[in-house]
Amino acid sequence: MALTAPPPDLPVPSRPLRRWVLGVTGGIAAYKAAELIRLMVKAGLEVQVVMTAAATRFIAPLTFQALSGRPVATDLWEASEGAGMDHIDLVRQADAVLIAPASADFLARIAQGMADDLLTTLVAARSVPLFLAPAMNQAMWQNPANQRNIALLKEDGAYFLGPGEGVQACGEVGLGRFWEPTMILDALAPVLGWENAPDLRGKKVLLTAGPTVEAIDPVRTLTNISSGKMGYALAAAAVACGAEVVLISGPTALPLPEGCRMISVRSANQMRDAVLDEIHDTDLFFAVAAVADYTPANPSGHKIKKTGEALTLKLVPTPDILATVAALPRPPFCVGFAAESQNLEEYAKQKRLAKKIPLIVGNLAQRALGRDDNEIILFDDQGSHPLPPASKSELAHHILKHAFALMRQHTLSS
Ligand code: CTP
C-alpha cells in the first residue's frame, strides 16, 4: 500500500474512549471488520456491533457476535429492552462511534442526515465523536458527489481514518482501500488512553523488523521464526505519532503499515547496509529484527547435491547492526530488543550494557514469537519497568512513549 494522508487530527478527550459502537456497512471490506473487532476487544475496549442490512449480505452477524461477545444489532424495528429506543440507548452507552468500513452510500446518507435504518439513526442521534473508515472503488472515491459528502462530514466534525491507496478488490489501483485494522487502531491510540502519544513530527524513526534469511545455496536458507509483528506495530505507532518512518524488513507475511517507507532485505549483511544508508538523519533507531548471528561462509552457487555423507556447513558471524549503529560518532537514540528463552532479566541487562544502548526491551521468545500479544520489560539506566500483558499494538505505543521520554532526557543532559 502506498503512502497516505498524515494521521488525522484527532480530538483530545477528557477521558479515554473505551465503549465503542462499531458500525459495519455493506462492502467487500466488511470481512476486515472481524479482525478490527478482535483487536479492539483484545485492547480491552467494549464493542457493540451494529450492521446495516447490506453488511449482513457480506458477512453473518453471528461472526461479529462471537468476536465481540455481544448480540449484533441490525434492526431499527426490533422490540427490545430499550422500549423500542435502541438507537438512543446504544448511543447513550457509547463513548464513540466508528463506522468501518463506511461505504459511499452510507457516507452519502449520513452526510444528508438521513435516519432510515438503525445505523444511520444512531449516527444522527449521537452526541459522541464519529470516526469513519471508508472503503470503496477508487472511481467512487473520486466521484464529485462523494467528495462533496466527505467535505460535508468533515465540516460536521467527523474524523476520517483512511482510505489508503493501492490495489483494490476489483483489481483497480487508487485511493479507496480500507485501512488495515491495525492501522485504524494505531491511529485511534491517542483517544484510547493507551498513553499521551509523543509528538514525533519532524523526527525520523528507523526500524529493523522480521527475520533475516541467509543463503546456503540457491534453494536453501538459514532463518528463524520471527513474524515481524512487533517491529511492524512499532512502525505503525511511530507513523501515528507523526514521525517519518523507514522500516527495513526481512521477509514477512505482514502488510506494510500505512505511511511507512519500506526497504525489503533478506540477509543480515543487506540489512546492515540498508541501515547504514538511512542512519545519518535518524533520530530514533529501533532494532527489532531477529538478525541471524551466523551466515554460511561460502554459500554454494549451485544446489548442493545429496551424497549420503554428513554435510558440514561453516558459518561465520554476521555484523551486529545495533552495536554498529550505537558505536557511530553521533548515534541516534537506540532501542534494542532481547528475546530470551531463559534468565530474561540477567541477559537483557547484559545485552544493553554490551551494546552500549540506553534502552532494551526484554521478552521471552516462547511468549512472543508469532503472537499478537506479548509481555515485556523495559530496561534502562533507572532499572527495569515491567508492563502488563497487552497486544503488540498497545505495547508499541508504550515503548515509543518511554523511548521518546528517555531521548528527551538524554538530549537535555548532553
Ligand atoms: N541485533 C542486530 N544485529 C545482529 C544481532 C542482533 O542488530 N547481528 C540486534 C537485534 O535486532 C536486537 C538485539 O540486537 O535488538 C539483540 O538481539 P539478540 O539476537 O537477542 O541478541 P544477540 O546480540 O544476537 O545475542 P544472543 O543471540 O547471543 O542472545
Tab-separated table of C-alpha atoms and ligand atoms in Angstrom:
chain	number	residue	atom	x	y	z
A	1	MET	CA	0.000	0.000	0.000
A	2	ALA	CA	1.338	3.420	-0.839
A	3	LEU	CA	1.773	6.458	1.340
A	4	THR	CA	-1.431	8.067	2.516
A	5	ALA	CA	-2.617	11.177	4.297
A	6	PRO	CA	-0.953	12.006	7.648
A	7	PRO	CA	-2.680	10.751	10.802
A	8	PRO	CA	-5.967	12.522	11.356
A	9	ASP	CA	-6.171	15.413	13.720
A	10	LEU	CA	-7.918	13.521	16.499
A	11	PRO	CA	-9.898	15.061	19.320
A	12	VAL	CA	-8.299	15.033	22.767
A	13	PRO	CA	-10.996	13.544	25.000
A	14	SER	CA	-11.059	14.335	28.726
A	15	ARG	CA	-11.095	10.582	29.379
A	16	PRO	CA	-10.195	7.567	27.236
A	17	LEU	CA	-12.863	6.390	24.793
A	18	ARG	CA	-13.411	2.775	25.877
A	19	ARG	CA	-17.009	1.943	24.836
A	20	TRP	CA	-17.476	1.812	21.083
A	21	VAL	CA	-20.324	1.336	18.690
A	22	LEU	CA	-18.778	-0.248	15.609
A	23	GLY	CA	-20.994	0.220	12.567
A	24	VAL	CA	-20.375	-2.126	9.639
A	25	THR	CA	-21.785	-1.193	6.244
A	26	GLY	CA	-22.056	-3.207	3.033
A	27	GLY	CA	-18.889	-3.800	1.031
A	28	ILE	CA	-16.182	-6.369	0.376
A	29	ALA	CA	-14.104	-4.905	3.212
A	30	ALA	CA	-16.847	-5.896	5.729
A	31	TYR	CA	-14.904	-9.077	6.440
A	32	LYS	CA	-11.976	-6.980	7.677
A	33	ALA	CA	-14.216	-5.646	10.445
A	34	ALA	CA	-13.861	-9.104	12.034
A	35	GLU	CA	-10.142	-8.550	12.606
A	36	LEU	CA	-10.794	-4.995	13.775
A	37	ILE	CA	-13.303	-6.217	16.398
A	38	ARG	CA	-10.865	-8.903	17.551
A	39	LEU	CA	-8.110	-6.313	18.031
A	40	MET	CA	-10.438	-3.845	19.760
A	41	VAL	CA	-11.681	-6.470	22.214
A	42	LYS	CA	-8.104	-7.597	22.834
A	43	ALA	CA	-7.169	-3.993	23.590
A	44	GLY	CA	-9.789	-4.037	26.371
A	45	LEU	CA	-12.445	-1.994	24.557
A	46	GLU	CA	-16.167	-2.721	24.723
A	47	VAL	CA	-17.501	-3.146	21.201
A	48	GLN	CA	-21.184	-3.081	20.286
A	49	VAL	CA	-21.521	-4.041	16.635
A	50	VAL	CA	-24.316	-2.583	14.523
A	51	MET	CA	-24.713	-3.761	10.928
A	52	THR	CA	-26.649	-2.368	8.000
A	53	ALA	CA	-28.829	-4.789	6.039
A	54	ALA	CA	-26.301	-4.631	3.172
A	55	ALA	CA	-23.440	-5.599	5.527
A	56	THR	CA	-25.292	-8.768	6.549
A	57	ARG	CA	-25.198	-9.841	2.881
A	58	PHE	CA	-21.388	-9.880	3.063
A	59	ILE	CA	-20.809	-11.423	6.483
A	60	ALA	CA	-23.081	-13.074	9.034
A	61	PRO	CA	-23.849	-11.177	12.268
A	62	LEU	CA	-23.008	-14.355	14.188
A	63	THR	CA	-19.303	-13.890	13.342
A	64	PHE	CA	-19.258	-10.436	14.906
A	65	GLN	CA	-21.379	-11.637	17.835
A	66	ALA	CA	-18.804	-14.335	18.625
A	67	LEU	CA	-15.891	-11.883	18.343
A	68	SER	CA	-17.475	-9.045	20.318
A	69	GLY	CA	-19.227	-11.255	22.879
A	70	ARG	CA	-22.474	-9.276	22.382
A	71	PRO	CA	-25.551	-9.663	20.201
A	72	VAL	CA	-25.212	-7.664	16.997
A	73	ALA	CA	-27.858	-5.001	16.397
A	74	THR	CA	-29.266	-4.803	12.872
A	75	ASP	CA	-32.907	-3.821	13.038
A	76	LEU	CA	-34.463	-0.465	13.870
A	77	TRP	CA	-37.857	-2.023	14.434
A	78	GLU	CA	-36.971	-4.957	16.672
A	79	ALA	CA	-38.745	-4.669	20.058
A	80	SER	CA	-36.146	-4.592	22.843
A	81	GLU	CA	-35.448	-3.717	26.467
A	82	GLY	CA	-34.972	-0.120	25.440
A	83	ALA	CA	-38.712	0.351	24.837
A	84	GLY	CA	-38.128	0.441	21.098
A	85	MET	CA	-35.432	3.102	21.525
A	86	ASP	CA	-32.403	1.014	20.561
A	87	HIS	CA	-30.719	3.804	18.659
A	88	ILE	CA	-30.860	6.205	21.588
A	89	ASP	CA	-29.777	3.510	24.079
A	90	LEU	CA	-26.814	2.317	22.024
A	91	VAL	CA	-25.525	5.846	21.635
A	92	ARG	CA	-26.136	6.746	25.273
A	93	GLN	CA	-23.974	3.824	26.337
A	94	ALA	CA	-21.112	4.587	23.939
A	95	ASP	CA	-18.083	6.896	24.142
A	96	ALA	CA	-17.636	6.955	20.368
A	97	VAL	CA	-18.974	5.614	17.079
A	98	LEU	CA	-16.719	4.086	14.437
A	99	ILE	CA	-18.073	3.105	11.018
A	100	ALA	CA	-15.699	0.567	9.454
A	101	PRO	CA	-15.959	0.002	6.602
A	102	ALA	CA	-18.006	3.038	5.599
A	103	SER	CA	-19.408	2.672	2.063
A	104	ALA	CA	-20.001	5.564	-0.368
A	105	ASP	CA	-23.745	5.048	0.012
A	106	PHE	CA	-23.553	5.204	3.802
A	107	LEU	CA	-21.434	8.373	3.742
A	108	ALA	CA	-23.990	9.966	1.406
A	109	ARG	CA	-26.863	9.043	3.698
A	110	ILE	CA	-25.304	10.351	6.912
A	111	ALA	CA	-23.990	13.476	5.163
A	112	GLN	CA	-27.660	14.262	4.408
A	113	GLY	CA	-28.777	13.470	7.958
A	114	MET	CA	-30.894	10.540	6.824
A	115	ALA	CA	-32.141	8.182	9.522
A	116	ASP	CA	-33.905	5.324	7.774
A	117	ASP	CA	-32.216	2.326	9.408
A	118	LEU	CA	-30.664	1.556	12.779
A	119	LEU	CA	-27.111	2.651	11.958
A	120	THR	CA	-27.995	5.948	10.241
A	121	THR	CA	-30.457	6.659	13.055
A	122	LEU	CA	-27.904	6.186	15.792
A	123	VAL	CA	-25.356	8.300	13.923
A	124	ALA	CA	-27.991	11.037	13.740
A	125	ALA	CA	-28.927	10.626	17.419
A	126	ARG	CA	-25.382	10.582	18.806
A	127	SER	CA	-23.582	13.262	20.770
A	128	VAL	CA	-20.235	11.391	20.837
A	129	PRO	CA	-17.333	11.609	18.304
A	130	LEU	CA	-17.811	9.920	14.928
A	131	PHE	CA	-14.930	8.124	13.170
A	132	LEU	CA	-15.253	6.942	9.578
A	133	ALA	CA	-13.002	4.361	7.886
A	134	PRO	CA	-14.103	4.442	4.248
A	135	ALA	CA	-13.701	1.638	1.727
A	136	MET	CA	-14.764	1.872	-1.896
A	137	ASN	CA	-13.679	1.645	-5.512
A	138	GLN	CA	-11.220	4.403	-6.464
A	139	ALA	CA	-13.575	5.952	-9.053
A	140	MET	CA	-16.359	6.066	-6.452
A	141	TRP	CA	-13.942	7.733	-4.027
A	142	GLN	CA	-13.009	10.403	-6.601
A	143	ASN	CA	-16.617	10.961	-7.640
A	144	PRO	CA	-17.502	14.628	-7.042
A	145	ALA	CA	-20.716	13.748	-5.192
A	146	ASN	CA	-18.739	11.515	-2.805
A	147	GLN	CA	-16.104	14.216	-2.315
A	148	ARG	CA	-18.879	16.724	-1.508
A	149	ASN	CA	-20.283	14.319	1.087
A	150	ILE	CA	-16.855	13.885	2.666
A	151	ALA	CA	-16.315	17.640	2.837
A	152	LEU	CA	-19.740	17.994	4.497
A	153	LEU	CA	-18.996	15.254	7.032
A	154	LYS	CA	-15.626	16.795	7.891
A	155	GLU	CA	-17.317	20.151	8.311
A	156	ASP	CA	-19.749	18.467	10.695
A	157	GLY	CA	-16.801	17.186	12.775
A	158	ALA	CA	-16.399	13.567	11.615
A	159	TYR	CA	-12.860	12.100	11.689
A	160	PHE	CA	-11.666	10.104	8.689
A	161	LEU	CA	-9.343	7.118	9.110
A	162	GLY	CA	-8.152	6.462	5.568
A	163	PRO	CA	-8.728	5.481	2.903
A	164	GLY	CA	-5.406	4.030	1.752
A	165	GLU	CA	-4.051	3.750	-1.744
A	166	GLY	CA	-3.224	0.522	-3.568
A	167	VAL	CA	-4.648	-2.465	-5.392
A	168	GLN	CA	-8.380	-2.812	-4.767
A	169	ALA	CA	-10.660	-5.845	-4.507
A	170	CYS	CA	-11.907	-5.043	-8.037
A	171	GLY	CA	-8.338	-5.077	-9.394
A	172	GLU	CA	-8.134	-1.311	-9.963
A	173	VAL	CA	-5.433	0.773	-8.306
A	174	GLY	CA	-6.005	4.006	-6.437
A	175	LEU	CA	-7.385	5.679	-3.318
A	176	GLY	CA	-10.272	3.946	-1.576
A	177	ARG	CA	-8.708	0.930	0.152
A	178	PHE	CA	-9.851	0.175	3.684
A	179	TRP	CA	-7.076	0.822	6.196
A	180	GLU	CA	-5.693	-2.343	7.769
A	181	PRO	CA	-7.344	-2.921	11.181
A	182	THR	CA	-4.019	-2.440	12.997
A	183	MET	CA	-3.611	0.952	11.308
A	184	ILE	CA	-7.088	2.015	12.408
A	185	LEU	CA	-6.303	1.054	15.974
A	186	ASP	CA	-2.931	2.778	15.875
A	187	ALA	CA	-4.489	5.956	14.542
A	188	LEU	CA	-7.018	5.809	17.387
A	189	ALA	CA	-4.317	5.292	20.059
A	190	PRO	CA	-4.403	8.901	21.280
A	191	VAL	CA	-8.126	8.644	22.142
A	192	LEU	CA	-7.939	5.147	23.639
A	193	GLY	CA	-5.959	6.265	26.673
A	194	TRP	CA	-3.050	3.995	25.852
A	195	GLU	CA	-0.756	6.913	26.522
A	196	ASN	CA	-0.310	10.537	25.760
A	197	ALA	CA	1.107	9.948	22.323
A	198	PRO	CA	4.545	11.552	21.942
A	199	ASP	CA	4.738	14.209	19.262
A	200	LEU	CA	7.190	12.785	16.724
A	201	ARG	CA	6.516	15.283	13.948
A	202	GLY	CA	9.792	16.264	12.295
A	203	LYS	CA	11.547	13.155	13.702
A	204	LYS	CA	12.841	10.257	11.633
A	205	VAL	CA	12.332	6.784	13.078
A	206	LEU	CA	14.261	3.883	11.561
A	207	LEU	CA	13.373	0.291	12.386
A	208	THR	CA	14.593	-3.178	11.528
A	209	ALA	CA	11.994	-5.944	11.693
A	210	GLY	CA	11.327	-9.580	10.875
A	211	PRO	CA	13.837	-12.363	10.366
A	212	THR	CA	16.907	-12.379	8.139
A	213	VAL	CA	17.439	-15.139	5.605
A	214	GLU	CA	20.960	-16.446	4.959
A	215	ALA	CA	21.599	-18.398	1.757
A	216	ILE	CA	23.192	-21.857	1.942
A	217	ASP	CA	22.707	-22.455	-1.783
A	218	PRO	CA	20.199	-21.095	-4.346
A	219	VAL	CA	17.286	-23.032	-2.809
A	220	ARG	CA	18.189	-23.424	0.871
A	221	THR	CA	18.422	-20.869	3.647
A	222	LEU	CA	19.069	-20.393	7.354
A	223	THR	CA	16.414	-18.261	9.030
A	224	ASN	CA	14.273	-18.002	12.176
A	225	ILE	CA	10.591	-17.858	13.082
A	226	SER	CA	10.250	-14.122	13.762
A	227	SER	CA	6.911	-12.890	12.331
A	228	GLY	CA	7.833	-9.185	12.278
A	229	LYS	CA	4.653	-8.260	14.197
A	230	MET	CA	6.376	-6.252	16.961
A	231	GLY	CA	8.516	-4.236	14.523
A	232	TYR	CA	5.548	-3.505	12.242
A	233	ALA	CA	3.421	-2.491	15.249
A	234	LEU	CA	6.145	-0.063	16.353
A	235	ALA	CA	6.434	1.344	12.833
A	236	ALA	CA	2.672	1.926	12.717
A	237	ALA	CA	2.737	3.534	16.171
A	238	ALA	CA	5.537	5.886	15.088
A	239	VAL	CA	3.534	6.884	11.979
A	240	ALA	CA	0.506	7.561	14.184
A	241	CYS	CA	2.699	9.890	16.285
A	242	GLY	CA	3.653	11.875	13.178
A	243	ALA	CA	7.199	10.561	12.551
A	244	GLU	CA	8.826	9.951	9.184
A	245	VAL	CA	9.191	6.174	9.375
A	246	VAL	CA	11.545	3.900	7.461
A	247	LEU	CA	11.050	0.179	8.007
A	248	ILE	CA	13.864	-2.137	6.953
A	249	SER	CA	12.360	-5.579	6.949
A	250	GLY	CA	13.315	-9.159	6.293
A	251	PRO	CA	10.651	-11.303	4.576
A	252	THR	CA	7.326	-11.372	6.472
A	253	ALA	CA	3.692	-12.083	5.613
A	254	LEU	CA	2.536	-8.727	7.005
A	255	PRO	CA	1.049	-5.774	5.102
A	256	LEU	CA	3.197	-2.643	5.052
A	257	PRO	CA	1.939	-0.268	7.747
A	258	GLU	CA	0.286	2.750	6.144
A	259	GLY	CA	2.517	5.803	5.863
A	260	CYS	CA	5.888	3.968	6.128
A	261	ARG	CA	8.708	3.769	3.634
A	262	MET	CA	9.702	0.120	3.431
A	263	ILE	CA	13.058	-1.295	2.372
A	264	SER	CA	12.932	-5.071	1.869
A	265	VAL	CA	16.087	-7.052	2.582
A	266	ARG	CA	16.953	-10.700	3.093
A	267	SER	CA	20.352	-11.213	4.707
A	268	ALA	CA	21.960	-9.671	7.790
A	269	ASN	CA	24.577	-8.017	5.564
A	270	GLN	CA	21.889	-6.443	3.360
A	271	MET	CA	20.071	-5.247	6.473
A	272	ARG	CA	23.272	-3.679	7.846
A	273	ASP	CA	23.931	-1.898	4.513
A	274	ALA	CA	20.349	-0.583	4.306
A	275	VAL	CA	20.518	0.650	7.920
A	276	LEU	CA	23.836	2.448	7.357
A	277	ASP	CA	22.403	4.102	4.202
A	278	GLU	CA	19.475	5.505	6.201
A	279	ILE	CA	21.039	6.219	9.593
A	280	HIS	CA	22.597	9.672	9.064
A	281	ASP	CA	19.445	11.745	9.713
A	282	THR	CA	17.704	9.258	12.037
A	283	ASP	CA	16.556	10.430	15.477
A	284	LEU	CA	15.340	7.090	16.881
A	285	PHE	CA	16.554	3.639	15.876
A	286	PHE	CA	14.637	0.508	16.891
A	287	ALA	CA	16.471	-2.760	16.229
A	288	VAL	CA	13.544	-5.161	16.389
A	289	ALA	CA	14.734	-7.640	13.749
A	290	ALA	CA	15.755	-11.141	14.706
A	291	VAL	CA	19.062	-10.925	12.876
A	292	ALA	CA	20.854	-14.191	12.166
A	293	ASP	CA	24.037	-14.263	14.222
A	294	TYR	CA	25.804	-16.514	11.706
A	295	THR	CA	25.754	-16.915	7.938
A	296	PRO	CA	27.247	-19.625	5.693
A	297	ALA	CA	30.898	-18.757	4.975
A	298	ASN	CA	30.758	-19.854	1.326
A	299	PRO	CA	27.190	-20.119	0.022
A	300	SER	CA	27.176	-22.511	-2.923
A	301	GLY	CA	26.346	-21.016	-6.332
A	302	HIS	CA	24.557	-24.241	-7.246
A	303	LYS	CA	22.236	-26.566	-5.382
A	304	ILE	CA	24.244	-28.790	-3.048
A	305	LYS	CA	23.732	-32.425	-4.031
A	306	LYS	CA	22.959	-35.177	-1.570
A	307	THR	CA	25.933	-37.506	-1.116
A	308	GLY	CA	24.734	-39.676	1.745
A	309	GLU	CA	27.644	-38.344	3.835
A	310	ALA	CA	27.282	-35.860	6.725
A	311	LEU	CA	27.302	-32.280	5.490
A	312	THR	CA	29.347	-29.695	7.392
A	313	LEU	CA	28.444	-26.051	6.957
A	314	LYS	CA	30.956	-23.439	8.006
A	315	LEU	CA	29.191	-20.427	9.499
A	316	VAL	CA	30.772	-17.039	10.107
A	317	PRO	CA	29.431	-14.281	12.377
A	318	THR	CA	27.243	-11.555	10.858
A	319	PRO	CA	27.738	-7.880	11.714
A	320	ASP	CA	25.946	-6.731	14.873
A	321	ILE	CA	23.826	-3.974	13.338
A	322	LEU	CA	22.622	-2.459	16.598
A	323	ALA	CA	26.099	-2.375	18.163
A	324	THR	CA	27.487	-0.852	14.936
A	325	VAL	CA	24.896	1.939	14.997
A	326	ALA	CA	25.333	2.573	18.723
A	327	ALA	CA	29.106	2.944	18.166
A	328	LEU	CA	28.741	5.641	15.482
A	329	PRO	CA	30.281	9.008	16.413
A	330	ARG	CA	26.826	10.633	16.673
A	331	PRO	CA	24.381	7.764	17.092
A	332	PRO	CA	20.601	8.184	17.103
A	333	PHE	CA	18.736	7.172	20.270
A	334	CYS	CA	18.997	3.363	20.062
A	335	VAL	CA	16.478	0.834	21.330
A	336	GLY	CA	17.292	-2.872	21.244
A	337	PHE	CA	15.231	-5.988	21.809
A	338	ALA	CA	16.306	-9.042	23.756
A	339	ALA	CA	14.356	-12.196	23.031
A	340	GLU	CA	15.484	-14.783	25.540
A	341	SER	CA	14.294	-18.273	26.367
A	342	GLN	CA	15.520	-18.056	29.992
A	343	ASN	CA	17.163	-15.672	32.523
A	344	LEU	CA	15.432	-12.738	30.810
A	345	GLU	CA	16.393	-10.053	33.308
A	346	GLU	CA	20.071	-11.012	33.532
A	347	TYR	CA	20.604	-11.479	29.777
A	348	ALA	CA	18.677	-8.355	28.777
A	349	LYS	CA	20.644	-6.174	31.200
A	350	GLN	CA	23.935	-7.658	29.960
A	351	LYS	CA	22.929	-7.071	26.344
A	352	ARG	CA	22.044	-3.428	26.979
A	353	LEU	CA	25.449	-2.780	28.518
A	354	ALA	CA	27.354	-4.823	25.915
A	355	LYS	CA	25.701	-2.977	23.020
A	356	LYS	CA	26.006	0.380	24.855
A	357	ILE	CA	22.388	1.369	24.301
A	358	PRO	CA	20.127	3.402	26.600
A	359	LEU	CA	17.049	1.155	26.357
A	360	ILE	CA	16.377	-2.516	25.712
A	361	VAL	CA	13.018	-4.272	25.538
A	362	GLY	CA	13.179	-7.733	27.081
A	363	ASN	CA	10.730	-10.514	26.324
A	364	LEU	CA	10.566	-14.274	26.426
A	365	ALA	CA	10.907	-15.728	22.929
A	366	GLN	CA	8.411	-18.522	23.591
A	367	ARG	CA	5.848	-15.935	24.831
A	368	ALA	CA	6.398	-13.519	21.948
A	369	LEU	CA	7.218	-15.211	18.669
A	370	GLY	CA	4.420	-15.139	16.100
A	371	ARG	CA	1.797	-13.983	18.623
A	372	ASP	CA	-0.376	-10.854	18.569
A	373	ASP	CA	0.232	-10.088	22.220
A	374	ASN	CA	3.255	-10.114	24.487
A	375	GLU	CA	4.587	-9.355	27.949
A	376	ILE	CA	7.664	-7.155	28.084
A	377	ILE	CA	10.080	-5.484	30.498
A	378	LEU	CA	11.871	-2.243	29.615
A	379	PHE	CA	15.445	-1.937	30.913
A	380	ASP	CA	17.190	1.424	31.103
A	381	ASP	CA	19.664	3.310	33.351
A	382	GLN	CA	16.984	3.636	36.018
A	383	GLY	CA	16.312	-0.107	36.226
A	384	SER	CA	13.547	-2.363	34.962
A	385	HIS	CA	9.979	-1.396	34.079
A	386	PRO	CA	7.653	-4.385	33.560
A	387	LEU	CA	4.497	-3.727	31.525
A	388	PRO	CA	1.277	-5.729	31.870
A	389	PRO	CA	0.492	-8.210	29.057
A	390	ALA	CA	-1.100	-6.430	26.088
A	391	SER	CA	-1.467	-6.516	22.329
A	392	LYS	CA	1.696	-5.715	20.367
A	393	SER	CA	-0.031	-2.550	19.055
A	394	GLU	CA	-0.657	-1.316	22.571
A	395	LEU	CA	2.844	-2.265	23.748
A	396	ALA	CA	4.317	-0.444	20.747
A	397	HIS	CA	2.758	2.796	21.957
A	398	HIS	CA	4.134	2.297	25.475
A	399	ILE	CA	7.633	1.517	24.152
A	400	LEU	CA	7.525	4.572	21.908
A	401	LYS	CA	6.417	6.809	24.737
A	402	HIS	CA	9.141	5.503	27.078
A	403	ALA	CA	11.831	5.793	24.379
A	404	PHE	CA	10.794	9.322	23.459
A	405	ALA	CA	10.799	10.472	27.104
A	406	LEU	CA	14.301	8.996	27.623
A	407	MET	CA	15.523	10.506	24.359
A	408	ARG	CA	14.389	13.937	25.522
A	409	GLN	CA	16.199	13.466	28.870
A	410	HIS	CA	19.368	12.414	27.028
A	411	THR	CA	19.175	15.418	24.703
A	412	LEU	CA	18.654	17.780	27.627
A	413	SER	CA	21.546	16.339	29.630
A	414	SER	CA	24.051	16.108	26.727
B	1	CTP	N1	20.930	-7.419	16.592
B	1	CTP	C1	21.479	-6.755	15.500
B	1	CTP	N2	22.383	-7.412	14.696
B	1	CTP	C2	22.747	-8.678	14.950
B	1	CTP	C3	22.169	-9.360	16.073
B	1	CTP	C4	21.270	-8.692	16.856
B	1	CTP	O1	21.152	-5.597	15.265
B	1	CTP	N3	23.602	-9.282	14.164
B	1	CTP	C5	20.003	-6.688	17.456
B	1	CTP	C6	18.588	-7.223	17.456
B	1	CTP	O2	17.809	-6.578	16.486
B	1	CTP	C7	18.136	-6.908	18.875
B	1	CTP	C8	19.393	-7.006	19.696
B	1	CTP	O3	20.459	-6.845	18.774
B	1	CTP	O4	17.695	-5.569	19.012
B	1	CTP	C9	19.565	-8.281	20.446
B	1	CTP	O5	19.452	-9.369	19.587
B	1	CTP	P1	19.584	-10.855	20.098
B	1	CTP	O6	19.590	-11.772	18.950
B	1	CTP	O7	18.595	-11.104	21.194
B	1	CTP	O8	20.996	-10.792	20.781
B	1	CTP	P2	22.391	-11.186	20.289
B	1	CTP	O9	23.262	-9.997	20.474
B	1	CTP	O10	22.342	-11.760	18.919
B	1	CTP	O11	22.785	-12.282	21.367
B	1	CTP	P3	22.333	-13.820	21.532
B	1	CTP	O12	21.831	-14.294	20.183
B	1	CTP	O13	23.562	-14.476	21.969
B	1	CTP	O14	21.262	-13.836	22.579
